[in-house]
CSV table of C-alpha atoms and ligand atoms in Angstrom, one decimal:
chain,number,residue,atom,x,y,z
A,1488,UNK,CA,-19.9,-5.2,43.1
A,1489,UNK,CA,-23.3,-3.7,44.6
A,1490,UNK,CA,-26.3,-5.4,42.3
A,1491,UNK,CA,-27.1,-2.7,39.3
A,1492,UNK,CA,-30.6,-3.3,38.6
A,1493,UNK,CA,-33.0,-2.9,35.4
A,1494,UNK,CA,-34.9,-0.4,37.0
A,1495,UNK,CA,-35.8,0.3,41.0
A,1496,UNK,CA,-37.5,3.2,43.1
A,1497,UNK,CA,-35.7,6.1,43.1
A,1498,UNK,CA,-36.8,8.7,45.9
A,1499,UNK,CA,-36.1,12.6,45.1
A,1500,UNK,CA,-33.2,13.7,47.3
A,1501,UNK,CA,-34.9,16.4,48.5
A,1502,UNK,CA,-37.6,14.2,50.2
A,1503,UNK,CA,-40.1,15.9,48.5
A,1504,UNK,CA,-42.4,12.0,48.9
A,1505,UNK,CA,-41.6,12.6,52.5
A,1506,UNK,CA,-43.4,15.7,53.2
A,1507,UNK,CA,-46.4,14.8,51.5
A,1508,UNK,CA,-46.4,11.5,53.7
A,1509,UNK,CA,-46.0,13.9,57.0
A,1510,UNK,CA,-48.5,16.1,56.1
A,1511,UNK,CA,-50.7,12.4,55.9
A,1512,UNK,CA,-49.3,11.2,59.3
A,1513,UNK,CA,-49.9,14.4,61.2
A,1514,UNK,CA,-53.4,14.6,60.2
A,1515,UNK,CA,-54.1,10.6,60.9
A,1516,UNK,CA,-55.4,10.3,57.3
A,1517,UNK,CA,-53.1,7.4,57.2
A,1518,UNK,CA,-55.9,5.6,54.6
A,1519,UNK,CA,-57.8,4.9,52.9
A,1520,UNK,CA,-58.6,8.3,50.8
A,1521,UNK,CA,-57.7,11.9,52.0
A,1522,UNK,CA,-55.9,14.9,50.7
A,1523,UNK,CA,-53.2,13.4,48.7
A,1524,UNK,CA,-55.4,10.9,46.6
A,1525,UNK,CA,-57.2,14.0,45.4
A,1526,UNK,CA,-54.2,15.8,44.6
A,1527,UNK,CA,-51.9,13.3,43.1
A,1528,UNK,CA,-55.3,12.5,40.5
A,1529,UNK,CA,-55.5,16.6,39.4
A,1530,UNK,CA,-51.4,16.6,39.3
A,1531,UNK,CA,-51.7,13.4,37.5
A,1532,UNK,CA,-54.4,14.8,34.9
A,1533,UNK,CA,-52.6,18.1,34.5
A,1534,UNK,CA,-49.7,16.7,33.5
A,1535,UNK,CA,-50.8,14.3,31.1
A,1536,UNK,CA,-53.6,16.8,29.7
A,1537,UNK,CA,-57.1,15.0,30.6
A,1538,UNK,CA,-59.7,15.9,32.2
A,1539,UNK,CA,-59.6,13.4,35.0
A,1540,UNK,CA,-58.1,10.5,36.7
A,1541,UNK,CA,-59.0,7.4,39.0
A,1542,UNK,CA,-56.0,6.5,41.7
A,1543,UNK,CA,-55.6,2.7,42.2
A,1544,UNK,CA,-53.9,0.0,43.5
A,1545,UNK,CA,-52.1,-1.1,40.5
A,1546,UNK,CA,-51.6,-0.7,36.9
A,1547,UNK,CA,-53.8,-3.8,36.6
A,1548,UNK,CA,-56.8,-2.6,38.1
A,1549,UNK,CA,-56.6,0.6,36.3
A,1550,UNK,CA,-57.2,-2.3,33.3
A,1551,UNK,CA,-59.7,-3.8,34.9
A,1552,UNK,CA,-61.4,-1.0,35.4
A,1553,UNK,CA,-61.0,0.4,31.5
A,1554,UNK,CA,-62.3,-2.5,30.4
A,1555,UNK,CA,-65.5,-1.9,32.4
A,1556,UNK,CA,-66.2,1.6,31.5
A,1557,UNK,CA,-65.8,0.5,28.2
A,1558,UNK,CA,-68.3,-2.0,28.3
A,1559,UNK,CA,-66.3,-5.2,27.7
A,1560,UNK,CA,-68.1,-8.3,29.3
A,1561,UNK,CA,-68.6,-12.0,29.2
A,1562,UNK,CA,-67.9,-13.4,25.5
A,1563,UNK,CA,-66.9,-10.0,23.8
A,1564,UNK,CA,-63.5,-9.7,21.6
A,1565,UNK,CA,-60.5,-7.7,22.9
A,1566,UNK,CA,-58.1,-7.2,20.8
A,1567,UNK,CA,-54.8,-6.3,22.8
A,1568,UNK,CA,-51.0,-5.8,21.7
A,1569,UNK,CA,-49.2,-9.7,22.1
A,1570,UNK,CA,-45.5,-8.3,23.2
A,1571,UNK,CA,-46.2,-6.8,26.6
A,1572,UNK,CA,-46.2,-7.5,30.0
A,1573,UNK,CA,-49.6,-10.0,31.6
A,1574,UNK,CA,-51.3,-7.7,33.5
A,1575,UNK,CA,-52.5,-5.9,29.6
A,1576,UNK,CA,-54.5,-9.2,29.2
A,1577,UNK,CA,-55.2,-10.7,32.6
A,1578,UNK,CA,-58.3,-8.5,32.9
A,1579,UNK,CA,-59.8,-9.3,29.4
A,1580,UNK,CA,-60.5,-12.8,30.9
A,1581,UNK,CA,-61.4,-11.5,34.7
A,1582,UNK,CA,-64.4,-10.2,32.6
A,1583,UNK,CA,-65.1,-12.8,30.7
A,1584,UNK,CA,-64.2,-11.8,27.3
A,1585,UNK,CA,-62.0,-13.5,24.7
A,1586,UNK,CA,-58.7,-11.8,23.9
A,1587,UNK,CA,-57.2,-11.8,20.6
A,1588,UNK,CA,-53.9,-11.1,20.0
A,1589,UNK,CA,-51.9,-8.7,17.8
A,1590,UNK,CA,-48.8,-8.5,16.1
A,1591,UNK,CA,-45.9,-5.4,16.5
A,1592,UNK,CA,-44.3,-3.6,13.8
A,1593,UNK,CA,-40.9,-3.0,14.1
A,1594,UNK,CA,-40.9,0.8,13.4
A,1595,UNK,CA,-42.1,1.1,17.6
A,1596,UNK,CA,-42.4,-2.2,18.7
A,1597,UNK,CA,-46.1,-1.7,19.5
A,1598,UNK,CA,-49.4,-3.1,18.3
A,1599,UNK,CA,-49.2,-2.8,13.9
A,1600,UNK,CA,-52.4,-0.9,12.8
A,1601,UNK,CA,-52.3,-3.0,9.6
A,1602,UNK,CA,-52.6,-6.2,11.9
A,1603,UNK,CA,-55.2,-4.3,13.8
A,1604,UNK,CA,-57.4,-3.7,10.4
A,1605,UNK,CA,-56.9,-7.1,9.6
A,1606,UNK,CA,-58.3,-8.4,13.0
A,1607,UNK,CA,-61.1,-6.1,12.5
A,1608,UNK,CA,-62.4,-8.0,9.2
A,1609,UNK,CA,-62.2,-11.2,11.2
A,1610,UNK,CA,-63.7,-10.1,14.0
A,1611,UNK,CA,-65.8,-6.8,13.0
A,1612,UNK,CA,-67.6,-6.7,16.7
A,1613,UNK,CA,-64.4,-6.1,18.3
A,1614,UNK,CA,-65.9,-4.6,21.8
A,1615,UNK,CA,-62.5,-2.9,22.9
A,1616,UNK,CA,-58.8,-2.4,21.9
A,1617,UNK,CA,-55.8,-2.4,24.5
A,1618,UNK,CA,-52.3,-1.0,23.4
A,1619,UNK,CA,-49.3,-0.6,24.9
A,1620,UNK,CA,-46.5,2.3,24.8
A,1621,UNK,CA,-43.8,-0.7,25.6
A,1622,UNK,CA,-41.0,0.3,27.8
A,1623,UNK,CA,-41.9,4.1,26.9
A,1624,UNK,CA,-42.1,4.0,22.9
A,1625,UNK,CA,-45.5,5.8,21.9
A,1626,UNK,CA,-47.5,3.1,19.7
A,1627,UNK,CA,-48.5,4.0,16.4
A,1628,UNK,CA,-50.9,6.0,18.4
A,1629,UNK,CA,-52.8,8.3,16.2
A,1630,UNK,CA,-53.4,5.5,13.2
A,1631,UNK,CA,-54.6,3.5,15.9
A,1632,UNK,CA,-57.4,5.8,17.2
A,1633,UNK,CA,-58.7,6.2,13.6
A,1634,UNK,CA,-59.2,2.9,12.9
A,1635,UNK,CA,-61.2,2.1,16.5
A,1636,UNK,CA,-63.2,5.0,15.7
A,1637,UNK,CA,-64.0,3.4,12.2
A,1638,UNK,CA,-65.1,0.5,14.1
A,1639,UNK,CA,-66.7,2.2,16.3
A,1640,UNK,CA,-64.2,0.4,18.6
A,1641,UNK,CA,-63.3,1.8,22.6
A,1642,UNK,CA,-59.2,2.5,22.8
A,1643,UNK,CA,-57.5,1.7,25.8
A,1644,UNK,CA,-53.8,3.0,26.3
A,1645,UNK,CA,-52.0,1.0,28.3
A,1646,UNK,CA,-49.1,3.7,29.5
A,1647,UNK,CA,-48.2,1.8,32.6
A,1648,UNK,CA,-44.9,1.9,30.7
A,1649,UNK,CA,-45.0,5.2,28.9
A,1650,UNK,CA,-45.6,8.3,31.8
A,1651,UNK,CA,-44.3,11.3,30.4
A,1652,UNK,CA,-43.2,10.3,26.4
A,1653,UNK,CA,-45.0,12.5,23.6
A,1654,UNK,CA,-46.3,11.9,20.0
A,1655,UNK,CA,-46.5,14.8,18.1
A,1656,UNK,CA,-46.1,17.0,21.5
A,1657,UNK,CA,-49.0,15.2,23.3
A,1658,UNK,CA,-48.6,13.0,26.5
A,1659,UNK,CA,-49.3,9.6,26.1
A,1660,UNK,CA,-52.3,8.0,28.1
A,1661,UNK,CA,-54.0,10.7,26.5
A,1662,UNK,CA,-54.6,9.2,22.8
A,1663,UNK,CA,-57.2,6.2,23.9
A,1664,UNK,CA,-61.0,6.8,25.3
A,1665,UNK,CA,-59.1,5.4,28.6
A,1666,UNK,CA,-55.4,5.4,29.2
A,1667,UNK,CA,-53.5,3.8,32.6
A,1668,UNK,CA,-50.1,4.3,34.4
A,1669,UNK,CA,-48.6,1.9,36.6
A,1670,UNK,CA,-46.6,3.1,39.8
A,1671,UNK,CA,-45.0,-0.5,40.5
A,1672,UNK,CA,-42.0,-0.3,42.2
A,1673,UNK,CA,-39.9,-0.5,38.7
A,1674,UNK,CA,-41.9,2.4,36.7
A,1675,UNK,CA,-40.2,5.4,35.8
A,1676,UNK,CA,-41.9,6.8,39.0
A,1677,UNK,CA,-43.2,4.2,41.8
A,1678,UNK,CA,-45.9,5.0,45.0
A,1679,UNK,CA,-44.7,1.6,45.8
A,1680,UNK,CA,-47.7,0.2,44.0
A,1681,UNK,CA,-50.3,2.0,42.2
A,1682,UNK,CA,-51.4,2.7,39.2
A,1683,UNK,CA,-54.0,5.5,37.7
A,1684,UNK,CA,-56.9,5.5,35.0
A,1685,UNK,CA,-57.4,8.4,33.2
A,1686,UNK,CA,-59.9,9.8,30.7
A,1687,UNK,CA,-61.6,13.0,29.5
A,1688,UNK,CA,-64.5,10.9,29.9
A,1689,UNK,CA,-65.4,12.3,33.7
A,1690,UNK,CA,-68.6,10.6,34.5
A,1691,UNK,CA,-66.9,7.5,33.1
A,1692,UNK,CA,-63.6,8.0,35.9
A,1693,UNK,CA,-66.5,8.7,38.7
A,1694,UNK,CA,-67.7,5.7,37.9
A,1695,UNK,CA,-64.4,4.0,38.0
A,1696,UNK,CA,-63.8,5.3,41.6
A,1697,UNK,CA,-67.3,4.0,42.5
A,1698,UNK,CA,-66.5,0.6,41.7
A,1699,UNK,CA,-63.2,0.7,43.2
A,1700,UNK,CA,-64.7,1.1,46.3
A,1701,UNK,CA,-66.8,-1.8,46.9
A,1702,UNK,CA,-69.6,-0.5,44.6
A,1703,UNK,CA,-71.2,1.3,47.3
A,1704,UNK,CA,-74.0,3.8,46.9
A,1705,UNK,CA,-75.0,6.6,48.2
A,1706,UNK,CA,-76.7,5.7,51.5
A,1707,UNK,CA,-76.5,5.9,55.3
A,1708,UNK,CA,-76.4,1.8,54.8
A,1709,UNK,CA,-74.8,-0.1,53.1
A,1710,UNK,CA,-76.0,-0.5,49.8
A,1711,UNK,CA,-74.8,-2.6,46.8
A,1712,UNK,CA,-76.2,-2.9,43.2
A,1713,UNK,CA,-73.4,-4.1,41.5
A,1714,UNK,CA,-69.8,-6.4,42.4
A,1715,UNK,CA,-67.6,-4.2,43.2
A,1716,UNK,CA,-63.5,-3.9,44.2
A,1717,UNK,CA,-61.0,-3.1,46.5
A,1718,UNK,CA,-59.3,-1.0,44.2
A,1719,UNK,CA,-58.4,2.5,45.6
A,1720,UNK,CA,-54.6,3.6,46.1
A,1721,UNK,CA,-54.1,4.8,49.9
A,1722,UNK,CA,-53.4,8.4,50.9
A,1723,UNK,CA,-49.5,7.6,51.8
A,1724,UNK,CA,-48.9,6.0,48.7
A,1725,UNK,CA,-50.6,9.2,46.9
A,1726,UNK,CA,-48.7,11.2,48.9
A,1727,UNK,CA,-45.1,9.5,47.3
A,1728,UNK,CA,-46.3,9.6,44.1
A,1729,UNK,CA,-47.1,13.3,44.6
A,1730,UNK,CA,-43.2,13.9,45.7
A,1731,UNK,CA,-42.3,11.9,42.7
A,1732,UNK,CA,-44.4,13.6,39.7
A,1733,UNK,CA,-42.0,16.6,41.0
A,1734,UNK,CA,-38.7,14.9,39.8
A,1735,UNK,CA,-40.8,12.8,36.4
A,1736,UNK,CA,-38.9,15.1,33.8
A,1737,UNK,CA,-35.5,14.4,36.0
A,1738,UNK,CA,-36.0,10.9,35.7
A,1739,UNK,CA,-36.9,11.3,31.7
A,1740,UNK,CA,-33.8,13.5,31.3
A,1741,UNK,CA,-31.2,10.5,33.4
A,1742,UNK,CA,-33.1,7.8,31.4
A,1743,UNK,CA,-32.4,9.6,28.3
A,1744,UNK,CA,-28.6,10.2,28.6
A,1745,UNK,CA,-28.9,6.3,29.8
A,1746,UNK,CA,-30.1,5.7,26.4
A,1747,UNK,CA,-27.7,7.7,24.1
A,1748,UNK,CA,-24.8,6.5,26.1
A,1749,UNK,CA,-25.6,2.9,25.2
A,1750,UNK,CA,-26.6,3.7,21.4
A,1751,UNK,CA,-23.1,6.0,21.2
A,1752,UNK,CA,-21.2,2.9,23.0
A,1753,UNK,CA,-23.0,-0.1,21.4
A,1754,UNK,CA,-24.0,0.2,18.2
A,1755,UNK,CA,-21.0,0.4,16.2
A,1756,UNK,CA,-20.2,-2.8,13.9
A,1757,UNK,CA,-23.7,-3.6,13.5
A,1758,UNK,CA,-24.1,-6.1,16.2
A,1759,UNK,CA,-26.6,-4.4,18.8
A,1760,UNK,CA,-29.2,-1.9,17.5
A,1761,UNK,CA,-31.0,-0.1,20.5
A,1762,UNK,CA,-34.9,0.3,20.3
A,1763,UNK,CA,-35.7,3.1,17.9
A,1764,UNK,CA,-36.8,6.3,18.6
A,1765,UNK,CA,-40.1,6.4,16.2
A,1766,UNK,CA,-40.8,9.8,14.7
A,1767,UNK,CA,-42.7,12.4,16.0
A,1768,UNK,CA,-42.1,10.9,19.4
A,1769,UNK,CA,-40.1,11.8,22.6
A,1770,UNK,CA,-39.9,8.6,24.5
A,1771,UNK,CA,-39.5,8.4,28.4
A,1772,UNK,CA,-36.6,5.9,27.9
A,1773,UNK,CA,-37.9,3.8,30.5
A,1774,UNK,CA,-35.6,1.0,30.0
A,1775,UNK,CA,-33.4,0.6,27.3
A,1776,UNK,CA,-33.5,-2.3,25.0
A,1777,UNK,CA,-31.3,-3.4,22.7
A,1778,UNK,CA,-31.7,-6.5,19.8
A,1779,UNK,CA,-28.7,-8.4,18.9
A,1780,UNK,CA,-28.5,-9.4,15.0
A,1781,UNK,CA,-28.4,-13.3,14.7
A,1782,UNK,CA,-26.7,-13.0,11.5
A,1783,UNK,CA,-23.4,-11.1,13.3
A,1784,UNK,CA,-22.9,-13.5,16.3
A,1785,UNK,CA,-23.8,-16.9,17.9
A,1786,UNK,CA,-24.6,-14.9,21.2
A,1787,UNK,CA,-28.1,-14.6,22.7
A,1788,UNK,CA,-30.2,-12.6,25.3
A,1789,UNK,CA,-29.7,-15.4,27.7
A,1790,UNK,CA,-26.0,-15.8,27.4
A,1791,UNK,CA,-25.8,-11.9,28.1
A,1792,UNK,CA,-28.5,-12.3,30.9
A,1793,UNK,CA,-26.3,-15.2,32.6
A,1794,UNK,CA,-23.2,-13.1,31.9
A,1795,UNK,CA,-24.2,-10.2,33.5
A,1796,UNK,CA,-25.9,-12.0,36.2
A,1797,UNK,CA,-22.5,-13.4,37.4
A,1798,UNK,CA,-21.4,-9.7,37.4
A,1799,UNK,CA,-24.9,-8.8,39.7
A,1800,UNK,CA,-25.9,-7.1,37.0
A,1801,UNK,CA,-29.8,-7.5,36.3
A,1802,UNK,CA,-30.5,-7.7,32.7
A,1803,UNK,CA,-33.8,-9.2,31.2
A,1804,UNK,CA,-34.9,-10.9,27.9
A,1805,UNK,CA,-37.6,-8.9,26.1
A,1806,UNK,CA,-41.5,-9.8,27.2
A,1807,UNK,CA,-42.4,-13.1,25.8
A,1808,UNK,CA,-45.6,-12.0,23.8
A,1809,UNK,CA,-49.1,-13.7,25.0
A,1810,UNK,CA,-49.9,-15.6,21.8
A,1811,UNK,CA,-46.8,-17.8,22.9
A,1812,UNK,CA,-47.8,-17.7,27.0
A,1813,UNK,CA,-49.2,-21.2,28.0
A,1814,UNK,CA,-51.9,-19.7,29.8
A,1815,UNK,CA,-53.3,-17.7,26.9
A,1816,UNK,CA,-52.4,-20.3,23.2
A,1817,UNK,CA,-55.4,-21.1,22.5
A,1818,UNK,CA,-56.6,-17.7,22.0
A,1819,UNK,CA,-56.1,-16.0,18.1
A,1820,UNK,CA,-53.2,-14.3,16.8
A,1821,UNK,CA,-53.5,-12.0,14.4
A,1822,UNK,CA,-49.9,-10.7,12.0
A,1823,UNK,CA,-49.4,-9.5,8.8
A,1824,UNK,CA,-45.5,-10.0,8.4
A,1825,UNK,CA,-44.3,-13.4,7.4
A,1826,UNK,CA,-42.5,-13.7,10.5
A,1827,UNK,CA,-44.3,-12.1,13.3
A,1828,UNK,CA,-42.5,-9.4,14.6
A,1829,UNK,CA,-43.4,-9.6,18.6
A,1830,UNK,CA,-41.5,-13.6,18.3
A,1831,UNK,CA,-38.6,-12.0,16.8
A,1832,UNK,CA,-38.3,-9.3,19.3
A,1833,UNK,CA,-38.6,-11.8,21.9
A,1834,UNK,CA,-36.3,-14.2,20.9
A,1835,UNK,CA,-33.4,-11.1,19.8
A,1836,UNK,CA,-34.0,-8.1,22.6
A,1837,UNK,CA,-32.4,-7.8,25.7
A,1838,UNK,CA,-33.3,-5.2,28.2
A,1839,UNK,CA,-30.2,-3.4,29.8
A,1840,UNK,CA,-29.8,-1.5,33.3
A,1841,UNK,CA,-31.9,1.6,32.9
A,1842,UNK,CA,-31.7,2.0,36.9
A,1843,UNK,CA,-31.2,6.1,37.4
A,1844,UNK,CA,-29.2,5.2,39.9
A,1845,UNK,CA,-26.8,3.9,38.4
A,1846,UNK,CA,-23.6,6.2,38.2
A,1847,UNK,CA,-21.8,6.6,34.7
A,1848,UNK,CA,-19.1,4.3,36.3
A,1849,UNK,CA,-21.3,1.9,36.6
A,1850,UNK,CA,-22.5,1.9,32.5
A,1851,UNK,CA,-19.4,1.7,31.3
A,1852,UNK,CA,-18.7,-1.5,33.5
A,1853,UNK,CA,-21.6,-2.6,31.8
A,1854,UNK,CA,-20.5,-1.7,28.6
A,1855,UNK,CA,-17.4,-3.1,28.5
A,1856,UNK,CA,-19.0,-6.8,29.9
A,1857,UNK,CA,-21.0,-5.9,26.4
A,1858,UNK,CA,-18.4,-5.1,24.2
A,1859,UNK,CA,-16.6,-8.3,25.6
A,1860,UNK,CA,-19.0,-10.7,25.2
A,1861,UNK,CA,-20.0,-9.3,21.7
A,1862,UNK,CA,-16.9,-9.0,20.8
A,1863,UNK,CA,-17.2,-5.5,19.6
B,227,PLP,C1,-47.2,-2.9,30.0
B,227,PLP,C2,-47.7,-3.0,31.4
B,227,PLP,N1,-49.1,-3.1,31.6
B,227,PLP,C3,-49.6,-3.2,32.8
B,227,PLP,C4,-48.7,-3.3,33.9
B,227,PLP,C5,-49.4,-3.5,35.3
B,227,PLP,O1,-49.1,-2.5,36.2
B,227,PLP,P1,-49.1,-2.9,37.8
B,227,PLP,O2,-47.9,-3.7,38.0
B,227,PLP,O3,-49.1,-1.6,38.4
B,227,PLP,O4,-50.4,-3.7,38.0
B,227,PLP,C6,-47.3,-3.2,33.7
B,227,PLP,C7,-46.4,-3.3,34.8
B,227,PLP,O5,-46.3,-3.8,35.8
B,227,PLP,C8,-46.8,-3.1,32.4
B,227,PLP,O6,-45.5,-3.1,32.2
């Protein structure tokens, strides 16, 4: 059987990324900026409703870059969401600050505001706060913003995950003082790799740009008052994201009927629940997880991972949260429940082919492996 993955670039057929990359060829603005860079930013900032946007290299730098504007540096606190991928923490500590880490609630998965309030009476200085929209379910969003504004607090939205899902009608990426997409090969839409930072905070994205290329002023030399990075995305990957914000609401719609078909399939007998759909919210769908109730069966996420494997069928366990990372212990962990939400999604959650690629053939071979090994 050929390999069903997770989730892998999916070009538009009507080679809309191609034209765009033509158009970049035929006028030798191969890279590093040109046309496309500028476009893919306003199409980029139109869509999500901002004022403006920074194109990057990756997700990561986008971060990286947040974290700046906002002001984080050497010793301050960061509080950031513990189940989620790395690259959310990594650049806390490329600047020097101390990350903290917070618990989920298991209404969205994402960061628990009442954790959040609780890290804030520990740490009341709390320079900046990073959230996550994991694998496209909006965060408590709006609960979230109120409390970093009563802390006077900078909010960065991590949507690397989340492009194109609503709360209450309004794009995410759009909720923090800074939000970020990621275009990695295995996001909803890819450039390849990319990623953008976004803000209605204009000077603040000039800024971003500035230091994303090399720092370097204004002058007929070259000039440098501060460290700077190699951080801009190239005009031909701009130009394939461009062709693929035209097929984004496609790609929502397949990921969506990916979703129900599992949650009509799996779900009955009580044995897998798939990720909620939190109210108010229209998620992008961008994988679909599921959690497997300990109580019902002896079976685990890495039995079905193997199983599935031996079928070439790429299934994952959910992200191991950062409090429990080797590299990152020693920081705090902050969680209100007895039993800390993020561990128990970890240890229970198994993400399923979300690939929309794959042909409704090829879910129900998956969904039978499922129904087999769960005995359902
Ligand atoms: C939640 C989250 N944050 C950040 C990133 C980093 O994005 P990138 O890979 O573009 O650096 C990713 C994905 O890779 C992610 O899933």
């Amino acid at each position: 059987m050929k390999r069903i993955y997770l989730s892998s670039p999916h070009m538009s057929d009507a080679g809309y990324e191609k034209e765009y990359i033509k158009e970049a060829f035929d006028t030798n603005w191969i890279a590093p900026l040109g046309e496309n860079v500028n476009q893919f930013e306003e199409e980029v900032a139109s869509y999500v409703g901002i004022k403006s946007a920074a194109a990057l290299s990756s997700g990561t730098a986008a971060i990286h870059l947040g974290l700046k504007a906002a002001g984080v540096s050497q010793g301050d606190i960061v509080f950031c969401q513990s189940l989620t991928f790395s690259a959310s923490a990594n650049p806390i500590i490329y600047e020097g600050a101390i990350p903290v880490f917070i618990d989920s609630e298991s209404d969205t998965w994402n960061m628990d505001p009442e954790a959040l309030e609780t890290a804030f009476q520990k740490y009341p200085n709390a320079k900046a706060v990073v959230v996550v929209n994991l694998y496209g379910n909006p965060a408590k969003l709006i609960e979230i913003k109120q409390i970093c504004d009563a802390h006077h607090c900078v909010l960065i939205e991590d949507a690397a995950e989340s492009l194109g899902s609503k709360l209450m009608n309004q794009e995410t990426g759009s909720f923090g003082d800074y939000g970020i997409f990621s275009f990695n090969g295995n996001k909803i839409i890819t450039t390849s790799g990319g990623g953008m930072l976004v803000s209605n905070d204009s000077e603040k994205i000039e800024k971003a740009r500035f230091w994303a290329t090399q720092s370097r002023e204004k002058a007929l030399h070259y000039e440098h008052k501060e460290i700077g990075y190699n951080y801009r995305m190239s005009n031909i990957c701009a130009g394939i994201g461009r062709g693929q914000l035209r097929v984004l609401d496609e790609r929502i719609q397949q990921k969506t009927n990916i979703y129900q078909i599992y949650k009509k399939e799996l779900e009955s007998g009580g044995i897998l629940s798939m990720i909620p759909v939190p109210v108010n919210t229209e998620p992008n769908h961008w994988l679909s997880v599921a959690v497997i109730d300990a109580h019902k069966t002896d079976i685990t996420p890495v039995n079905i991972v193997e199983t599935l494997q031996g079928y070439n069928i790429e299934a994952r366990r959910v992200w191991k949260p950062m409090h429990q990372q080797p590299v990152f212990e020693k920081y705090d962990f902050i969680k209100v429940a007895e039993k800390s939400v993020a561990e128990d999604l970890f240890e229970h959650g198994i993400c399923l082919p979300s690939d929309t690629k794959m042909t409704e053939e090829e879910q129900s071979v998956i969904i039978s492996e499922l129904k087999k090994i769960l005995n359902l």
